[in-house]
Short mmCIF file of C-alpha atoms in Angstrom, two decimals:
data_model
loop_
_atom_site.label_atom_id
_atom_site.label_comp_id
_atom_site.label_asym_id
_atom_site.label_seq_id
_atom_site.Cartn_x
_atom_site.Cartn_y
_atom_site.Cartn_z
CA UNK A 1 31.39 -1.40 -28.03
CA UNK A 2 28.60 -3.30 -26.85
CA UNK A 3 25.29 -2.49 -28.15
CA UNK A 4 22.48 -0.68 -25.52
CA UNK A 5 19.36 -2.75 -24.36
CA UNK A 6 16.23 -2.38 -25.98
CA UNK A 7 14.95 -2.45 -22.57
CA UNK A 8 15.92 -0.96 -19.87
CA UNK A 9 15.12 -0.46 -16.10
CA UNK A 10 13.56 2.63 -15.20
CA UNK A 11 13.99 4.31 -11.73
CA UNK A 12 12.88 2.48 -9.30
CA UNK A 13 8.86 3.62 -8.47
CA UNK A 14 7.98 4.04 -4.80
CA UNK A 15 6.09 1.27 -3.16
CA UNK A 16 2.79 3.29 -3.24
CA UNK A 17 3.40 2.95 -7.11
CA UNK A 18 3.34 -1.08 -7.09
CA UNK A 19 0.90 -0.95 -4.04
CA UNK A 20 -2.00 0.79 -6.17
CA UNK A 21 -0.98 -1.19 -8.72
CA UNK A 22 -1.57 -4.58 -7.16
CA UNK A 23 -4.58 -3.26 -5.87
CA UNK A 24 -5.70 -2.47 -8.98
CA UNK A 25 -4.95 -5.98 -10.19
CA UNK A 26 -6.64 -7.92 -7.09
CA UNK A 27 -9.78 -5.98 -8.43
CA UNK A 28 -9.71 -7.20 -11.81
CA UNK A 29 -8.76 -10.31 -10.34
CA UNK A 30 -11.86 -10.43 -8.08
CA UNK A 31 -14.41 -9.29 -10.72
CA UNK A 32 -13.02 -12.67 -12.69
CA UNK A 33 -13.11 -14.67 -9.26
CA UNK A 34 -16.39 -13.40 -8.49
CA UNK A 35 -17.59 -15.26 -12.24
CA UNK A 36 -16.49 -18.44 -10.96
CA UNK A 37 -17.93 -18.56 -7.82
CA UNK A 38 -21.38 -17.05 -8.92
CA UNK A 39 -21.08 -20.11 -11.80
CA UNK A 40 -19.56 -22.73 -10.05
CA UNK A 41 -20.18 -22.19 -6.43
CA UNK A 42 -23.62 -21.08 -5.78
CA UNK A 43 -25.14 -23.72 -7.30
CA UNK A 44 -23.72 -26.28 -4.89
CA UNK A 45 -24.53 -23.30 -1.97
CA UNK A 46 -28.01 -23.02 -3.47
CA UNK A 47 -28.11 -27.10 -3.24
CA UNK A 48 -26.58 -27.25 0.49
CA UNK A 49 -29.02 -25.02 1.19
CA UNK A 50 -31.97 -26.88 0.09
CA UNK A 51 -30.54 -30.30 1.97
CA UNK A 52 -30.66 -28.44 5.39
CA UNK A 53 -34.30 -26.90 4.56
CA UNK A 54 -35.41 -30.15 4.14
CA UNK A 55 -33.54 -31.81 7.19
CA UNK A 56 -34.85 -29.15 9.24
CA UNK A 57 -38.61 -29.83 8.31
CA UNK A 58 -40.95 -27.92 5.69
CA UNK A 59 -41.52 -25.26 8.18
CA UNK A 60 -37.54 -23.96 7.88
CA UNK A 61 -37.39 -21.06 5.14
CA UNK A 62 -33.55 -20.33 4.78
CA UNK A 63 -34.65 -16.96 2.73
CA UNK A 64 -37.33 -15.53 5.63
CA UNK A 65 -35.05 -15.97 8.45
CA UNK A 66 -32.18 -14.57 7.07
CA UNK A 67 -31.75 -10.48 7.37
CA UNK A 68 -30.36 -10.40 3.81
CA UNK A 69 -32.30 -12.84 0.82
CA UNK A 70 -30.45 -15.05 -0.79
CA UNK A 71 -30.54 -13.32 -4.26
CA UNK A 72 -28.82 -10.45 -2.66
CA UNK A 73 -26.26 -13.23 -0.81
CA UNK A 74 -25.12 -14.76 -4.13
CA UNK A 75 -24.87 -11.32 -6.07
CA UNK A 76 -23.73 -8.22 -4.33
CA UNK A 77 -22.98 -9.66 -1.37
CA UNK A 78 -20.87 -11.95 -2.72
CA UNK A 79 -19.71 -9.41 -5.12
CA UNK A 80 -18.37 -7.15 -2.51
CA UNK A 81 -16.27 -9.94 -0.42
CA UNK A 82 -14.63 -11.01 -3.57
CA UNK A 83 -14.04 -7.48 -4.15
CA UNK A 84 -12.74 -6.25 -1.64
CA UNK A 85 -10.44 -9.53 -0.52
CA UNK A 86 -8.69 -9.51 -3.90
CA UNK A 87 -8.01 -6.09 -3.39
CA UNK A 88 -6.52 -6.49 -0.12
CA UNK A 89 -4.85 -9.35 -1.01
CA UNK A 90 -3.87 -7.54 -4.54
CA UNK A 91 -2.08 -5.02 -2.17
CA UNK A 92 0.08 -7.47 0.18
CA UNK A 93 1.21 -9.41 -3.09
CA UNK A 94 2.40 -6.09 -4.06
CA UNK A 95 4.23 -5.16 -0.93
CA UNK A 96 6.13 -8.81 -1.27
CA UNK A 97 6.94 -8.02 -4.48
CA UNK A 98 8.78 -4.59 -3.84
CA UNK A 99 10.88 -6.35 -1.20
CA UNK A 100 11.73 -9.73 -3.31
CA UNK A 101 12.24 -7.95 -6.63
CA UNK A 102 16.27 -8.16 -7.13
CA UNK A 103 16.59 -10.69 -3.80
CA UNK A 104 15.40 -13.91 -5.05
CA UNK A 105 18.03 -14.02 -8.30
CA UNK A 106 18.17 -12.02 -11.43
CA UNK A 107 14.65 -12.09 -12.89
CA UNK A 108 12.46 -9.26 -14.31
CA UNK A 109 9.33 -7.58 -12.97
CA UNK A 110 7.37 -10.45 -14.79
CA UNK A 111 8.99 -13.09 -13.57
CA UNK A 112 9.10 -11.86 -10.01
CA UNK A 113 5.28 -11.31 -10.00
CA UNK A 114 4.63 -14.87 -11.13
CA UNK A 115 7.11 -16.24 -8.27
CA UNK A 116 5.82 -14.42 -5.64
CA UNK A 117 2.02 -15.15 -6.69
CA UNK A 118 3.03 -18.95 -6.81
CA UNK A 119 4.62 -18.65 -3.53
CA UNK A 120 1.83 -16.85 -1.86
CA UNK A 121 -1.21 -19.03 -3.60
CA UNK A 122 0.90 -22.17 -1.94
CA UNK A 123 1.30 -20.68 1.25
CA UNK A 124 -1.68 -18.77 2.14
CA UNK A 125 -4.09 -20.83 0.35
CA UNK A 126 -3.49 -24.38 -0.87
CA UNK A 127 -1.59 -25.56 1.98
CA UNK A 128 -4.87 -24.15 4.98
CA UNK A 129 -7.38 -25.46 2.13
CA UNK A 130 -5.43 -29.03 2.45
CA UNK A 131 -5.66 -29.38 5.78
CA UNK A 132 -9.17 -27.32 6.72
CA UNK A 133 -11.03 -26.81 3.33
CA UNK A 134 -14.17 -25.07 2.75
CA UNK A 135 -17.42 -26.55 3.54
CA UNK A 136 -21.12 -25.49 2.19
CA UNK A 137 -23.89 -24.47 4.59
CA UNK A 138 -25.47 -27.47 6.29
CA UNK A 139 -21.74 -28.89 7.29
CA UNK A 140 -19.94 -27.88 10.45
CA UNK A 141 -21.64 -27.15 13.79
CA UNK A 142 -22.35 -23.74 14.67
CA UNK A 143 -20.70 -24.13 18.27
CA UNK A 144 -17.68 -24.47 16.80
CA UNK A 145 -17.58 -21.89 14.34
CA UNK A 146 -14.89 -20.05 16.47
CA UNK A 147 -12.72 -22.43 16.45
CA UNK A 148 -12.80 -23.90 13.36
CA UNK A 149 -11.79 -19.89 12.29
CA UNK A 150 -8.70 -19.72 14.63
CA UNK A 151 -7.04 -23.21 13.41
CA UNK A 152 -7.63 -22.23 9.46
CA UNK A 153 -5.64 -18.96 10.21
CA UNK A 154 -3.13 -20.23 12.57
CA UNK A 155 -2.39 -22.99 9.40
CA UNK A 156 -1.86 -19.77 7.32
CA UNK A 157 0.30 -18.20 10.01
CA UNK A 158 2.43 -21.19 10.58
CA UNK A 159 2.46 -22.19 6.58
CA UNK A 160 3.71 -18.41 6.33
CA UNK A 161 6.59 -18.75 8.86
CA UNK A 162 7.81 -22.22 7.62
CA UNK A 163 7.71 -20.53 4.27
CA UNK A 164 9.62 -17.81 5.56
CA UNK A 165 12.14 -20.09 6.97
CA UNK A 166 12.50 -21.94 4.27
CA UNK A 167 13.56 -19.09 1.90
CA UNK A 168 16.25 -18.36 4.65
CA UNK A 169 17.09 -21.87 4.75
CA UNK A 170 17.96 -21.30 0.81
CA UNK A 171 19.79 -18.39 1.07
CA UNK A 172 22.22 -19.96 3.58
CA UNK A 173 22.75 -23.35 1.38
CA UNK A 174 23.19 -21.42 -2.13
CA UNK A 175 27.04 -20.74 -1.36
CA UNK A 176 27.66 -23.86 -0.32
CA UNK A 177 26.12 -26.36 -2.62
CA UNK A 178 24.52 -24.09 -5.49
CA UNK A 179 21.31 -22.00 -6.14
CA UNK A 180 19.53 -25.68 -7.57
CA UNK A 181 20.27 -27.79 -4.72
CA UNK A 182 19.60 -24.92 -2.11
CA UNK A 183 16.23 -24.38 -3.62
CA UNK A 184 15.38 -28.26 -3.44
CA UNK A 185 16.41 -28.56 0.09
CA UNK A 186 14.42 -25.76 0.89
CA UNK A 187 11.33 -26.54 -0.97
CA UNK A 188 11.43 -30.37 0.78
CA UNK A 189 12.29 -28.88 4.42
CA UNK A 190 9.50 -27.09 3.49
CA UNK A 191 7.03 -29.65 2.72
CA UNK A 192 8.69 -32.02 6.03
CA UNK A 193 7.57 -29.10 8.37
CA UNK A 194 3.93 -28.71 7.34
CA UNK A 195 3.22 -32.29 6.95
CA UNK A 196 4.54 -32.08 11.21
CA UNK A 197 2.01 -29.20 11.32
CA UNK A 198 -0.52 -31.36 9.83
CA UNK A 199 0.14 -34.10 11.79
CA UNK A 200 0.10 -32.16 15.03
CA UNK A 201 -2.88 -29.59 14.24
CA UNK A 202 -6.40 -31.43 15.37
CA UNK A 203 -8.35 -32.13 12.18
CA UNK A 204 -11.89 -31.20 12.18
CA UNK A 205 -14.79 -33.52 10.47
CA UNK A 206 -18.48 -32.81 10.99
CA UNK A 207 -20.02 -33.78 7.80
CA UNK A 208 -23.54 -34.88 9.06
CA UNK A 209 -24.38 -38.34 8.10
CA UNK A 210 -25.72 -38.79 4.83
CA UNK A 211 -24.77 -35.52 3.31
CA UNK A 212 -23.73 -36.34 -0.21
CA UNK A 213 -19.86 -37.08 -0.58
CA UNK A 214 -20.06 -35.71 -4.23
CA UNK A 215 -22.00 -32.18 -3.05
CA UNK A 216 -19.28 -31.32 -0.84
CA UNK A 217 -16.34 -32.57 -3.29
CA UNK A 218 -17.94 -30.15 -5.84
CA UNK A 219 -17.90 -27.30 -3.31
CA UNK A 220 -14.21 -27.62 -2.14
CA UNK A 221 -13.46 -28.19 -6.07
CA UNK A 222 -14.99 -24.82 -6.34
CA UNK A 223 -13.50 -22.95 -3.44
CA UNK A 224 -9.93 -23.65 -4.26
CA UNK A 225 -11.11 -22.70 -8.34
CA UNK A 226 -12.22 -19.86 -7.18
CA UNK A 227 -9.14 -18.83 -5.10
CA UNK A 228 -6.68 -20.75 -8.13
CA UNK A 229 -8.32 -17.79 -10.81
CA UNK A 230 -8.26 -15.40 -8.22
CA UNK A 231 -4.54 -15.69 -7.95
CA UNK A 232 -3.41 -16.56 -11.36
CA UNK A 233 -5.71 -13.48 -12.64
CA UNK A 234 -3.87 -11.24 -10.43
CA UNK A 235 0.00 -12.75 -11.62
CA UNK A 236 -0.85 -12.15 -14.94
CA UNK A 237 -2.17 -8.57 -14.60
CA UNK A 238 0.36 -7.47 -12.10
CA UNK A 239 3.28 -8.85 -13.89
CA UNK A 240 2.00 -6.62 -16.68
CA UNK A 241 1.27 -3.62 -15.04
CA UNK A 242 4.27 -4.10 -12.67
CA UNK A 243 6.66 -4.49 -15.79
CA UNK A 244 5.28 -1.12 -17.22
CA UNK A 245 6.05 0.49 -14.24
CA UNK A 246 9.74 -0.88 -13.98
CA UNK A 247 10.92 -0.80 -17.23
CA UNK A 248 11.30 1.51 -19.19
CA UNK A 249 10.34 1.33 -23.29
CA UNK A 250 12.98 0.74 -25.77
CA UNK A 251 14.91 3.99 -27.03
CA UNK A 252 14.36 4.94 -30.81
CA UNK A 253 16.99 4.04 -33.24
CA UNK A 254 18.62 6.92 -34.54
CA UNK A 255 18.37 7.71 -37.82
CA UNK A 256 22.00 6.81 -39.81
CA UNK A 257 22.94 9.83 -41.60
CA UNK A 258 24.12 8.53 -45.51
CA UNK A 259 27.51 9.58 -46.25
CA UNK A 260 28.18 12.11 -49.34
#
């Protein structure tokens, strides 16, 4: 007779269950995010910053024209978009997880988290940062503001659907020529199609003239280590919490009676 798990799959939770729970994690994962950008991003704001004040002429004061100071900017403010965007995106992550877990091979509520957090850091973040990434103040014009927004989320919307497709694409090549090959396929279709959306989407450049290459290098290298803790932060926790909620602890051995 073979011997029972020490682990063993609870009933299932509802999705509210893993929805609070990912929110959950996207906050701790923002409060961590939030350290990193206050420590490695503001700075090179607070720099930016000083190189328009001084292009504009003594007379510009970034702090008196603006209706919130820049203290507040770099702390609550700052605070409460982190916040609030790891939380929403804590919450979606969770919602992807419910419907992959058990659909994308036989791996555990651990292993699922960390797939799907991979999967969505690629798609919703590295792949718009490659192709429109951040920029401090003082770079982009104003007039264009609009959009410069509606090509960075049309890049996530289109990196989301060719991610989509390739997944599909998968699926349909796994009987055929095996789960390792289908994946491969998939994963270069994958990269084929955005480097077409790449190639096809304008690109956008407005660095002013002598703005300094390595100030804006060290911003971007920020932004995307901001969003790269942001996202491993929240795998980590939400595997863990997601696991605890899906599986249940092992049973206690029974005590073996001696014999007389």
């Amino acid at each position: 007779m073979n011997s029972p798990s020490p682990h063993s799959h609870s009933p299932s939770p509802s999705p509210r269950t893993l929805l609070l729970r990912g929110m959950l994690a996207g906050l701790l994962a923002g409060a961590v995010a939030f350290l990193v950008a206050y420590l490695l991003g503001e700075p090179r704001v607070d720099a930016a910053i000083a190189l328009e004040e001084a292009a504009a002429g003594a007379g510009h004061d970034h702090g008196a024209q603006a209706p919130v100071s820049r203290t507040l900017q770099a702390t609550a403010g700052l605070g409460t978009g982190v916040l609030l965007y790891g939380v929403a995106l804590g919450g979606i992550a969770a919602l992807v997880h419910c419907y992959a877990l058990g659909r994308i091979g036989r791996f555990g509520p651990r292993a699922t988290a960390a797939l799907v957090t991979g999967a969505l850091f690629v798609t919703v973040t590295l792949v718009p940062f490659l192709k429109y990434p951040a920029n401090p103040p003082a770079v982009g014009d104003p007039d264009t503001a609009a959009r410069r927004t509606a090509l960075y989320l049309l890049m996530i919307v289109l990196s989301a659907l060719l991610a989509a497709g390739a997944l599909l694409l998968g699926r349909r090549l796994a009987p055929a020529v095996g789960n390792w090959n289908a994946s491969a396929a998939a994963g270069a279709a994958f990269v084929a199609a955005i480097a077409v959306a790449y190639a096809l989407l304008p690109g956008i450049d407005e660095v002013p003239a002598g703005f300094p290459a390595s100030l804006l290098w060290e911003f971007r290298l920020a932004s995307l280590a901001v969003q790269t803790v942001l996202w491993a932060t929240f795998g980590l926790v939400f595997g863990f919490l997601a696991e605890r909620a899906l599986v249940s602890p092992p049973a206690p051995k029974k005590a073996v009676q001696p014999t007389s």
